[in-house]
Amino acid sequence: MNTMEALGYEIRSKNAGPFSLTIDVFCQDSDVFARLAAEPKLQAPAIARLFRRSVESISVFRIEALNVIKISLPRPVIQGALQDRDMHGAQWAFMVRDALLAAEQSSD
Amino acid sequence: MNAKIKVLTPTGAIGTGFPREAFEKALLECPDVIAMDAGSTDSGPHYLGTGTTKSSASILRAELRVFMQAREKLGIPLIIGSCGTCGSDAGVDLMRGLCEEVAAELGQTVRIAGIYSEQPASVVKTALWEKRIKPLQLDFIDDALVDRCSRIVALMGVEPFIHALEEGADIILAGRSTDTAVMASLPIMRGGHPGAAWHAGKILECGASCTTTPAQAVVMATIDETGFTIEAIGEGARLTPRSVMAHMLYENSNPYVLVEPGGVLDVEGAVYTAIGERTVRVEGSIWKPSEDYTVKLEGAAPCGFQSVVMSIVRDTEYLERFDEWLACLDAVMRQRIEKHLNIGSGDYDLQFRAIGRNAALGEFESRSATPVEIGVMAMATSATAERTKDIVALLNPYLLHFPLPGDKDLPTHAFPFSPASMDRGVVYEFVLSHVMVVANPLAPFRFDMKTIEAA
C-alpha cells in the first residue's frame, strides 16, 4: 500500500547538499496534481509548522509539466551533525505523507 | 569549432558499477569525451574530514581500466571530477596512482593532469580579511572556524578542466568539482552553446538516472550551437522528456536555477522534445554569467571521539513502558558519568536512539506501535578518546542490565557482539556553506601534469 497505485502520488525526500532538504511529490496525473497543488498541508505555512522552520525559509514549486510539487527547506539538522539521524534525509518524506494521509482521512 | 560535441557519461560515479555492454555500444557512436564524477557530499562529512575515499581501490582500478582502454582506442580525453568521494588531494593522488599502474599494465603513453582543490587555511583567512567570503546557508565564519577545519575544498568550474585540456591532458583527475562542470568543460571549450553545455552537464551528472531504464543504460549528450540532444544507449534503454526534465529536481533545491562558478544556469524556459524512444532534444536553456567569479567552499571539522554501544530490549513489559525506562536510563547515566568523571553536561554528548521506535525521525516521529523488540543505540562523543572510553565503560553494564523502576529482578538485555561497543574514532561535521570570490578561475587550484611513457 501507499504506493503510487494506491494513493495516486509518491513522495520522496533527499538532501540538496548538506544544508538543504528537498521533497518531491510526484502525482500520477493532472487531476491529482491539481488537488495536491491546492492542498493546505503542502503549502509553505503547514510545511513550516511540520518541520519547525520559518515560513520564509520554505520554497514550494508547482511544476505542472511534470505533475510534481517540489518543496525545499533548510535541513532540520545539518547532514552528518551529531544530532542527525538520517544521513540522506529520505525519511522526512514520510512525515509529509503521514500529514497528508491524516488530512485526507479527516476530510473523508 | 566543432559543431557537435558528444559527451559520454557511463556512470553516475566511478566505483559504483555501469552496464558494460551499453558502454561498448556507446563507444561506436564516437564520443568526444568520457566524463564522470567520483564523489559528492552525500555520504556525509567523514570523507572530507579524513580525506578518505568511500569506494574500494580495486573496484575503482577495474573501472578505470575499462575507461582508459576506451579512451586510448578513440583518442579522446577521459575526465573524472571529485576524485576520492570528497575531492581531497589524497583522493586525486589515489586515482593518479591507480591510473599510472593501469597505464603501465596496458603499455599506454598518456598525459595525466591532476587538479588539486584543497584550500590551505591561510588562503581562506586571507579571503575572509579581504571580504571575499560570502555566506550561503551558514552565516558564521571566522579565523578560528577556518582553523578548526581538518580540510577545506573549493569546487572548481569548467576553467581548470579547459586549462588542463589545452595543456594536452589525455586524462584529468580532478579534486572537488561541481557535478556539471566535469561534463560541461569540453563542450564549452569547443564553443558549444553554454546554456546547453551546463544543462546537459546537470542531466548527465547522475549517469542513467535521467532515463526510465537506469539499470541498463549509459547516457550521451550531443551539444551544438543551439541546444543539446540526450540519448539513452543500451539494449532496451529509454528516456522521455519527462524523465529528463525530472532530473532537474534531483538533489537540487530549485528545479529551474543552478548556481555555478562564474554564472547561473536558468532552465525555466527550456523546451524538451522527444525524438523517438531514447532521445530527447532540449533547447532554451540560458547561461547568465555573474559579475563576480565565485567558488563554493566545503569544510569539515572534527567534533570529537565517538563510540556506540547497542543493546536490544525484548521483554514485553519493558516495551510497553519503554519511554519511562529510557528516560530513567538517560537520567541515571548522565548522573553517573558526570559524577564519576567529574565533568559537566557540556563536556560530552550522549544520545540514545531507539531503533524500532523513533531512531530515524526522533521528536518528529508521529507513528507509534509496540514492536517485537527495540534496539537501544547509545552514542557517546567527547573531546578525547580516553573520556569517550570512560563513558562507554560506564554505559556498558547499564545497557546490559538496566531494570524498569520497581523491577526487583535484574534483567539481561541482548548485546549483539563482543565487545559491545564500536569505536567510531573522530567524527566530523560540515561547517562551511560559503563562496569565495576569486579574480581568476584557475587561482584556487593547483595543476600537476605528467606524461607516463610506455615502457
Coordinates of C-alpha atoms in Angstrom, one line a residue:
Chain A
M1 CA 0.0 0.0 0.0
N2 CA 0.9 3.7 -0.1
T3 CA 2.4 3.3 -3.5
M4 CA 1.7 5.5 -6.5
E5 CA -1.0 3.0 -7.5
A6 CA -2.8 3.1 -4.1
L7 CA -2.6 6.9 -3.5
G8 CA -2.1 8.5 -6.9
Y9 CA 1.1 10.1 -5.6
E10 CA 4.5 9.3 -4.3
I11 CA 6.6 11.4 -2.0
R12 CA 10.4 11.4 -1.8
S13 CA 12.9 13.5 0.2
K14 CA 16.6 13.9 -0.4
N15 CA 19.5 16.2 0.6
A16 CA 20.2 19.1 -1.7
G17 CA 23.6 19.4 -0.3
P18 CA 24.4 19.1 3.5
F19 CA 22.3 22.1 4.5
S20 CA 19.1 21.8 2.4
L21 CA 16.3 19.2 2.1
T22 CA 14.1 18.8 -0.9
I23 CA 10.8 17.0 -1.0
D24 CA 9.3 15.9 -4.3
V25 CA 5.6 15.0 -4.6
F26 CA 5.1 13.0 -7.8
C27 CA 1.5 12.9 -8.9
Q28 CA 0.2 10.3 -11.3
D29 CA -1.9 12.7 -13.4
S30 CA -3.0 16.3 -13.7
D31 CA -6.1 15.7 -11.5
V32 CA -4.1 14.5 -8.5
F33 CA -1.7 17.4 -9.2
A34 CA -4.5 19.9 -9.2
R35 CA -5.8 18.5 -5.9
L36 CA -2.4 18.4 -4.2
A37 CA -1.3 21.8 -5.6
A38 CA -4.3 23.3 -3.6
E39 CA -3.8 21.0 -0.5
P40 CA -3.1 23.2 2.6
K41 CA -0.7 20.5 4.0
L42 CA 1.6 21.1 1.1
Q43 CA 1.7 24.9 1.4
A44 CA 4.6 26.8 3.0
P45 CA 2.8 27.5 6.4
A46 CA 1.9 23.8 7.0
I47 CA 5.4 22.6 6.0
A48 CA 7.0 25.3 8.2
R49 CA 4.9 24.0 11.2
L50 CA 5.7 20.4 10.4
F51 CA 9.4 20.9 10.2
R52 CA 9.6 23.8 12.8
R53 CA 11.2 26.2 10.3
S54 CA 10.2 29.7 9.4
V55 CA 7.6 30.2 6.6
E56 CA 10.1 32.4 4.7
S57 CA 12.6 29.6 4.5
I58 CA 10.2 27.2 2.6
S59 CA 10.0 27.2 -1.2
V60 CA 7.2 25.5 -3.0
F61 CA 7.4 24.9 -6.7
R62 CA 4.3 23.6 -8.6
I63 CA 5.7 22.1 -11.8
E64 CA 2.6 21.5 -13.9
A65 CA 4.6 20.0 -16.8
L66 CA 5.8 17.1 -14.6
N67 CA 2.8 16.9 -12.2
V68 CA 5.3 17.5 -9.5
I69 CA 5.2 19.6 -6.4
K70 CA 8.6 20.4 -5.1
I71 CA 9.2 21.7 -1.6
S72 CA 12.7 22.9 -0.4
L73 CA 13.7 24.0 3.0
P74 CA 16.7 24.2 5.3
R75 CA 17.6 20.7 6.5
P76 CA 16.0 20.3 10.0
V77 CA 19.5 19.2 11.2
I78 CA 22.7 19.7 9.2
Q79 CA 23.7 16.5 7.4
G80 CA 26.1 14.4 9.5
A81 CA 25.9 16.6 12.6
L82 CA 25.9 14.8 15.9
Q83 CA 22.1 15.2 16.1
D84 CA 21.5 14.0 12.6
R85 CA 19.6 10.7 12.4
D86 CA 19.3 10.1 8.6
M87 CA 22.4 10.9 6.5
H88 CA 20.5 11.1 3.2
G89 CA 17.3 12.7 4.5
A90 CA 15.0 10.2 2.9
Q91 CA 12.8 9.6 5.9
W92 CA 11.4 13.1 6.2
A93 CA 9.2 12.3 3.2
F94 CA 7.2 10.0 5.5
M95 CA 6.3 13.0 7.7
V96 CA 4.8 14.8 4.8
R97 CA 3.0 11.7 3.6
D98 CA 1.6 10.9 7.1
A99 CA 0.4 14.5 7.4
L100 CA -1.3 14.3 4.0
L101 CA -2.9 10.9 4.9
A102 CA -4.2 12.3 8.2
A103 CA -5.7 15.4 6.4
E104 CA -7.4 13.2 3.8
Q105 CA -8.8 10.8 6.4
S106 CA -10.2 13.7 8.5
S107 CA -11.9 15.2 5.4
D108 CA -13.4 11.8 4.4
Chain B
M1 CA 35.0 25.0 -34.0
N2 CA 33.4 21.6 -33.8
A3 CA 29.7 22.0 -34.4
K4 CA 28.6 19.0 -32.3
I5 CA 30.3 17.7 -29.2
K6 CA 29.4 14.3 -27.7
V7 CA 29.8 13.8 -24.0
L8 CA 29.5 10.2 -22.8
T9 CA 28.8 9.5 -19.1
P10 CA 28.9 5.8 -18.4
T11 CA 28.1 6.1 -14.6
G12 CA 26.8 8.5 -12.0
A13 CA 30.0 7.9 -10.0
I14 CA 33.1 5.8 -10.8
G15 CA 33.3 2.8 -8.5
T16 CA 29.5 2.1 -8.4
G17 CA 29.3 -0.1 -11.5
F18 CA 28.0 0.5 -15.0
P19 CA 26.4 -1.5 -17.8
R20 CA 29.4 -2.7 -19.8
E21 CA 27.5 -3.7 -23.0
A22 CA 25.8 -0.3 -23.1
F23 CA 29.1 1.4 -22.7
E24 CA 30.7 -0.5 -25.5
K25 CA 27.7 0.3 -27.7
A26 CA 28.0 4.0 -26.9
L27 CA 31.7 3.9 -28.0
L28 CA 30.5 3.0 -31.5
E29 CA 28.9 6.5 -31.7
C30 CA 32.3 8.1 -31.3
P31 CA 32.0 10.3 -28.2
D32 CA 34.4 13.3 -28.0
V33 CA 35.0 12.8 -24.3
I34 CA 34.2 10.3 -21.5
A35 CA 33.3 12.3 -18.3
M36 CA 32.0 11.4 -14.9
D37 CA 32.4 12.2 -11.3
A38 CA 33.7 10.3 -8.3
G39 CA 32.1 11.9 -5.3
S40 CA 29.7 14.2 -3.6
T41 CA 28.9 15.3 0.0
D42 CA 26.0 12.8 0.1
S43 CA 27.9 10.2 2.2
G44 CA 28.5 12.8 4.9
P45 CA 31.3 14.7 6.5
H46 CA 33.6 11.7 7.4
Y47 CA 35.2 11.6 3.9
L48 CA 36.1 15.3 3.7
G49 CA 37.1 15.3 7.4
T50 CA 39.5 12.5 6.8
G51 CA 40.3 13.0 3.1
T52 CA 39.5 9.3 2.5
T53 CA 37.6 7.6 -0.3
K54 CA 34.4 5.5 0.1
S55 CA 34.9 3.3 -2.9
S56 CA 37.3 0.3 -2.9
A57 CA 40.6 0.9 -4.7
S58 CA 40.3 -2.4 -6.5
I59 CA 36.9 -1.6 -7.9
L60 CA 38.0 1.9 -8.9
R61 CA 41.0 0.4 -10.7
A62 CA 38.9 -2.2 -12.6
E63 CA 36.5 0.5 -13.9
L64 CA 39.3 2.9 -14.6
R65 CA 41.0 0.2 -16.7
V66 CA 37.9 -0.1 -19.0
F67 CA 37.6 3.7 -19.4
M68 CA 41.3 4.1 -20.1
Q69 CA 41.2 1.4 -22.8
A70 CA 38.2 3.1 -24.4
R71 CA 39.9 6.5 -24.2
E72 CA 43.0 5.3 -25.9
K73 CA 41.1 3.4 -28.6
L74 CA 39.1 6.6 -29.6
G75 CA 41.9 9.1 -28.8
I76 CA 39.7 11.2 -26.7
P77 CA 40.0 12.7 -23.2
L78 CA 38.8 11.0 -20.0
I79 CA 37.7 13.4 -17.3
I80 CA 36.9 12.4 -13.7
G81 CA 35.9 15.0 -11.2
S82 CA 35.5 15.0 -7.4
C83 CA 38.1 12.2 -7.0
G84 CA 38.2 10.3 -3.8
T85 CA 34.5 10.9 -2.8
C86 CA 35.3 14.3 -1.2
G87 CA 37.7 15.7 -3.8
S88 CA 40.6 15.7 -1.4
D89 CA 44.3 15.9 -2.6
A90 CA 44.7 12.3 -1.3
G91 CA 41.7 11.3 -3.4
V92 CA 43.3 12.7 -6.5
D93 CA 46.6 11.0 -5.6
L94 CA 44.8 7.7 -5.1
M95 CA 43.3 7.9 -8.6
R96 CA 46.6 9.1 -10.1
G97 CA 48.4 6.1 -8.6
L98 CA 45.8 3.7 -10.0
C99 CA 45.9 5.4 -13.4
E100 CA 49.7 5.2 -13.6
E101 CA 49.6 1.5 -12.6
V102 CA 46.9 0.7 -15.3
A103 CA 48.8 2.8 -17.9
A104 CA 52.0 0.7 -17.2
E105 CA 49.9 -2.5 -17.4
L106 CA 48.3 -1.5 -20.7
G107 CA 51.6 -0.1 -22.1
Q108 CA 49.9 3.3 -22.7
T109 CA 51.6 6.6 -23.1
V110 CA 49.3 9.1 -21.5
R111 CA 49.4 12.7 -20.3
I112 CA 47.7 12.8 -16.9
A113 CA 46.6 16.0 -15.2
G114 CA 46.0 16.1 -11.5
I115 CA 44.0 19.2 -10.4
Y116 CA 44.0 19.8 -6.7
S117 CA 41.3 21.7 -4.9
E118 CA 42.2 21.7 -1.2
Q119 CA 42.5 25.2 0.2
P120 CA 45.1 26.0 2.9
A121 CA 43.5 27.8 5.9
S122 CA 45.7 30.8 5.1
V123 CA 44.1 31.2 1.7
V124 CA 40.6 31.2 3.2
K125 CA 41.6 33.5 6.0
T126 CA 43.1 36.0 3.6
A127 CA 39.9 35.9 1.5
L128 CA 37.9 36.5 4.7
W129 CA 40.0 39.5 5.6
E130 CA 39.6 40.8 2.1
K131 CA 35.8 40.3 2.4
R132 CA 35.8 37.8 -0.4
I133 CA 33.9 35.1 1.6
K134 CA 30.1 35.3 1.2
P135 CA 27.6 33.2 3.2
L136 CA 25.2 30.7 1.6
Q137 CA 23.3 28.7 4.1
L138 CA 25.5 29.3 7.1
D139 CA 26.3 32.8 8.1
F140 CA 29.0 32.3 10.7
I141 CA 32.7 32.1 9.7
D142 CA 35.8 33.4 11.4
D143 CA 39.5 32.6 11.5
A144 CA 39.1 30.1 14.4
L145 CA 36.4 28.1 12.4
V146 CA 38.7 28.0 9.4
D147 CA 41.5 26.7 11.6
R148 CA 39.2 24.1 13.1
C149 CA 38.5 22.5 9.7
S150 CA 40.6 19.5 9.0
R151 CA 40.1 20.0 5.3
I152 CA 38.6 22.7 3.0
V153 CA 38.0 22.2 -0.7
A154 CA 36.8 24.6 -3.3
L155 CA 34.5 23.4 -6.1
M156 CA 36.0 24.1 -9.5
G157 CA 34.1 25.2 -12.5
V158 CA 34.9 24.5 -16.2
E159 CA 38.0 26.7 -16.5
P160 CA 40.5 24.4 -14.7
F161 CA 39.4 21.4 -16.9
I162 CA 39.7 23.6 -20.0
H163 CA 43.2 24.6 -18.9
A164 CA 44.3 21.0 -18.5
L165 CA 42.8 20.0 -21.8
E166 CA 44.6 22.9 -23.5
E167 CA 47.8 21.7 -21.9
G168 CA 47.3 18.4 -23.7
A169 CA 45.9 16.3 -20.9
D170 CA 44.6 12.9 -22.0
I171 CA 43.2 12.1 -18.6
I172 CA 42.1 14.6 -16.0
L173 CA 41.8 13.5 -12.4
A174 CA 40.3 16.5 -10.5
G175 CA 39.6 17.3 -6.9
R176 CA 36.3 18.7 -5.9
S177 CA 34.3 20.0 -8.8
T178 CA 30.7 20.9 -9.4
D179 CA 29.0 17.8 -10.9
T180 CA 28.0 19.8 -14.0
A181 CA 31.4 21.4 -14.7
V182 CA 33.0 17.9 -15.3
M183 CA 30.7 17.3 -18.2
A184 CA 30.3 20.9 -19.5
S185 CA 34.0 21.7 -19.8
L186 CA 34.9 20.2 -23.2
P187 CA 31.7 21.4 -25.0
I188 CA 32.3 24.9 -23.6
M189 CA 36.0 24.8 -24.7
R190 CA 34.9 23.8 -28.2
G191 CA 32.3 26.6 -28.5
G192 CA 29.1 24.7 -27.7
H193 CA 26.1 26.7 -26.5
P194 CA 26.9 27.5 -22.9
G195 CA 23.4 27.1 -21.6
A196 CA 23.1 23.8 -23.4
A197 CA 26.5 22.6 -22.1
W198 CA 25.7 23.4 -18.5
H199 CA 22.2 22.0 -18.7
A200 CA 23.5 18.8 -20.4
G201 CA 26.1 18.6 -17.6
K202 CA 23.3 18.6 -15.0
I203 CA 21.3 16.0 -16.8
L204 CA 24.3 13.8 -17.2
E205 CA 25.7 14.1 -13.7
C206 CA 24.0 11.0 -12.3
G207 CA 24.5 8.9 -15.4
A208 CA 21.4 7.0 -16.4
S209 CA 19.2 8.4 -13.6
C210 CA 17.6 10.7 -16.2
T211 CA 16.4 7.6 -18.2
T212 CA 13.5 5.3 -17.5
T213 CA 15.8 2.3 -17.6
P214 CA 18.7 3.3 -15.3
A215 CA 20.0 -0.3 -14.8
Q216 CA 20.7 -0.9 -18.5
A217 CA 21.7 2.4 -19.9
V218 CA 24.6 4.8 -20.3
V219 CA 23.8 8.4 -21.4
M220 CA 25.4 10.6 -24.0
A221 CA 24.7 14.3 -24.7
T222 CA 25.4 16.0 -28.0
I223 CA 25.9 19.7 -27.5
D224 CA 25.7 22.1 -30.5
E225 CA 25.2 25.8 -31.1
T226 CA 21.6 26.0 -30.2
G227 CA 20.9 23.2 -27.7
F228 CA 21.6 19.6 -26.9
T229 CA 20.3 16.1 -27.5
I230 CA 20.4 13.5 -24.8
E231 CA 20.4 9.8 -25.7
A232 CA 19.9 6.7 -23.6
I233 CA 22.2 3.9 -25.0
G234 CA 21.9 0.2 -24.3
E235 CA 19.6 -2.8 -25.0
G236 CA 16.0 -1.5 -24.3
A237 CA 17.3 1.8 -23.0
R238 CA 14.7 4.6 -22.9
L239 CA 14.3 8.1 -21.9
T240 CA 11.4 10.6 -22.2
P241 CA 11.1 14.4 -21.9
R242 CA 9.6 13.8 -18.5
S243 CA 12.4 11.7 -17.2
V244 CA 15.0 14.2 -18.5
M245 CA 13.1 17.2 -17.1
A246 CA 12.6 15.4 -13.8
H247 CA 16.3 15.0 -13.3
M248 CA 16.5 18.8 -12.7
L249 CA 14.6 18.1 -9.5
Y250 CA 17.2 15.7 -8.2
E251 CA 19.2 16.8 -5.2
N252 CA 18.5 20.3 -6.3
S253 CA 16.5 22.8 -4.2
N254 CA 15.5 24.9 -7.1
P255 CA 14.3 23.0 -10.2
Y256 CA 15.0 25.8 -12.6
V257 CA 18.1 27.6 -11.4
L258 CA 21.5 26.2 -10.8
V259 CA 24.3 28.5 -9.4
E260 CA 27.7 27.5 -10.8
P261 CA 31.2 29.0 -10.7
G262 CA 31.0 32.1 -12.9
G263 CA 27.3 32.1 -13.6
V264 CA 23.8 30.8 -13.3
L265 CA 22.0 28.2 -15.4
D266 CA 18.4 29.1 -15.9
V267 CA 16.3 26.3 -17.5
E268 CA 12.8 27.7 -16.8
G269 CA 12.2 28.3 -20.5
A270 CA 13.8 25.1 -21.7
V271 CA 11.7 23.0 -24.1
Y272 CA 12.1 19.2 -24.1
T273 CA 11.1 17.3 -27.3
A274 CA 11.1 13.5 -27.8
I275 CA 12.9 12.3 -30.9
G276 CA 12.0 8.6 -30.8
E277 CA 12.0 6.4 -27.7
R278 CA 15.5 7.0 -26.5
T279 CA 16.4 10.6 -27.5
V280 CA 15.3 14.0 -26.3
R281 CA 16.1 17.4 -27.7
V282 CA 16.5 20.3 -25.3
E283 CA 16.6 24.0 -26.3
G284 CA 16.1 27.3 -24.5
S285 CA 18.5 26.8 -21.5
I286 CA 20.2 30.1 -20.6
W287 CA 23.6 30.7 -19.1
K288 CA 23.9 34.0 -17.4
P289 CA 27.5 35.0 -16.4
S290 CA 27.8 36.5 -13.0
E291 CA 29.6 39.7 -12.1
D292 CA 31.9 38.0 -9.6
Y293 CA 33.5 34.7 -10.2
T294 CA 32.9 32.6 -7.1
V295 CA 33.8 29.1 -6.0
K296 CA 31.9 27.2 -3.3
L297 CA 33.8 26.0 -0.3
E298 CA 33.2 22.8 1.7
G299 CA 34.8 22.3 5.0
A300 CA 34.7 19.6 7.6
A301 CA 35.8 19.9 11.2
P302 CA 36.3 17.3 13.9
C303 CA 33.7 17.3 16.7
G304 CA 35.0 14.6 19.0
F305 CA 35.7 10.9 19.5
Q306 CA 32.7 8.8 19.3
S307 CA 31.8 5.3 20.5
V308 CA 28.5 3.5 20.2
V309 CA 27.0 0.7 22.4
M310 CA 24.0 -1.2 21.3
S311 CA 21.6 -3.3 23.3
I312 CA 18.3 -5.0 22.4
V313 CA 15.3 -4.9 24.7
R314 CA 12.6 -7.6 24.2
D315 CA 10.7 -8.0 27.5
T316 CA 7.0 -7.2 26.9
E317 CA 6.7 -5.0 30.0
Y318 CA 9.8 -3.1 29.1
L319 CA 8.5 -2.5 25.6
E320 CA 5.2 -1.3 26.9
R321 CA 6.9 1.1 29.4
F322 CA 9.8 1.8 27.1
D323 CA 9.8 5.7 27.3
E324 CA 9.8 5.6 31.0
W325 CA 12.6 3.0 31.0
L326 CA 14.7 5.1 28.6
A327 CA 14.1 8.3 30.5
C328 CA 15.3 6.7 33.7
L329 CA 18.3 5.2 32.0
D330 CA 19.2 8.5 30.4
A331 CA 19.0 10.4 33.8
V332 CA 20.9 7.7 35.7
M333 CA 23.7 7.6 33.1
R334 CA 24.2 11.3 32.9
Q335 CA 24.4 11.5 36.7
R336 CA 26.9 8.7 36.9
I337 CA 29.0 10.0 34.0
E338 CA 29.2 13.5 35.5
K339 CA 29.9 12.2 39.0
H340 CA 32.5 9.6 38.1
L341 CA 34.4 11.6 35.5
N342 CA 33.9 14.8 37.4
I343 CA 32.7 16.6 34.2
G344 CA 29.8 18.9 33.3
S345 CA 26.9 18.2 31.0
G346 CA 28.6 20.3 28.3
D347 CA 31.8 18.2 28.3
Y348 CA 30.3 15.2 26.4
D349 CA 27.4 14.4 24.2
L350 CA 25.2 11.3 24.9
Q351 CA 22.3 10.3 22.8
F352 CA 20.1 7.2 22.8
R353 CA 18.4 6.1 19.6
A354 CA 15.6 3.7 20.0
I355 CA 15.6 1.6 16.8
G356 CA 12.1 0.2 16.3
R357 CA 10.6 3.3 17.9
N358 CA 11.8 6.6 16.5
A359 CA 15.5 6.3 15.7
A360 CA 15.3 7.9 12.2
L361 CA 12.9 10.8 13.0
G362 CA 13.4 11.4 16.7
E363 CA 11.0 14.0 18.0
F364 CA 9.4 14.4 14.6
E365 CA 8.1 10.8 14.7
S366 CA 4.3 10.7 14.7
R367 CA 3.6 7.0 14.4
S368 CA 3.6 4.6 17.4
A369 CA 3.2 0.9 17.9
T370 CA 4.6 -1.7 20.2
P371 CA 7.3 -3.5 18.3
V372 CA 8.7 -7.0 18.9
E373 CA 11.9 -5.6 20.2
I374 CA 13.7 -2.2 20.4
G375 CA 17.4 -1.6 19.6
V376 CA 18.9 0.9 22.0
M377 CA 21.9 2.6 20.5
A378 CA 23.8 4.8 22.9
M379 CA 26.2 7.2 21.2
A380 CA 28.8 8.9 23.3
T381 CA 31.0 11.7 22.0
S382 CA 33.6 13.7 23.8
A383 CA 36.8 15.7 23.1
T384 CA 39.2 12.9 23.9
A385 CA 39.4 9.2 23.1
E386 CA 40.1 8.5 26.8
R387 CA 37.0 10.3 28.1
T388 CA 34.8 8.6 25.5
K389 CA 36.2 5.2 26.5
D390 CA 35.4 6.0 30.1
I391 CA 31.8 6.9 29.3
V392 CA 31.4 3.7 27.3
A393 CA 32.7 1.7 30.2
L394 CA 30.1 3.3 32.4
L395 CA 27.3 2.7 29.9
N396 CA 28.1 -1.0 29.3
P397 CA 26.7 -2.7 32.4
Y398 CA 23.6 -0.4 32.4
L399 CA 22.7 -1.2 28.8
L400 CA 23.0 -4.8 29.6
H401 CA 21.1 -4.9 32.9
F402 CA 19.1 -1.7 33.5
P403 CA 15.8 -2.5 35.1
L404 CA 12.4 -0.9 34.9
P405 CA 11.6 1.3 38.0
G406 CA 10.2 -1.1 40.6
D407 CA 11.5 -4.2 38.9
K408 CA 13.2 -6.3 41.6
D409 CA 14.9 -8.8 39.2
L410 CA 17.9 -7.6 37.2
P411 CA 17.1 -8.2 33.5
T412 CA 19.7 -9.0 31.0
H413 CA 19.1 -7.4 27.6
A414 CA 20.8 -8.6 24.4
F415 CA 24.3 -7.4 23.4
P416 CA 24.7 -8.4 19.7
F417 CA 28.5 -8.6 19.9
S418 CA 31.7 -8.6 21.9
P419 CA 33.0 -6.0 22.6
A420 CA 29.5 -4.4 22.9
S421 CA 30.9 -1.1 21.9
M422 CA 32.0 0.2 18.5
D423 CA 34.7 2.8 18.4
R424 CA 34.0 5.2 15.6
G425 CA 37.1 7.3 16.1
V426 CA 37.0 11.0 15.3
V427 CA 33.6 12.2 13.9
Y428 CA 33.3 15.3 11.7
E429 CA 30.7 17.9 10.9
F430 CA 30.2 20.1 7.8
V431 CA 30.8 23.7 9.0
L432 CA 31.1 25.8 5.8
S433 CA 28.5 26.9 3.4
H434 CA 30.1 29.8 1.8
V435 CA 31.5 31.0 -1.5
M436 CA 34.9 32.6 -2.2
V437 CA 35.2 35.4 -4.8
V438 CA 38.3 34.9 -6.9
A439 CA 39.9 37.1 -9.5
N440 CA 41.0 34.2 -11.7
P441 CA 39.0 30.9 -12.0
L442 CA 42.3 28.9 -12.0
A443 CA 43.8 30.6 -8.9
P444 CA 42.4 28.4 -6.2
F445 CA 43.6 25.2 -7.9
R446 CA 47.0 23.5 -8.4
F447 CA 47.9 21.6 -11.5
D448 CA 50.3 18.7 -11.8
M449 CA 50.8 17.4 -15.4
K450 CA 52.8 14.3 -16.1
T451 CA 53.3 12.2 -19.2
I452 CA 53.6 8.5 -18.5
E453 CA 55.7 6.8 -21.2
A454 CA 55.0 3.3 -22.3
A455 CA 57.9 1.0 -21.2

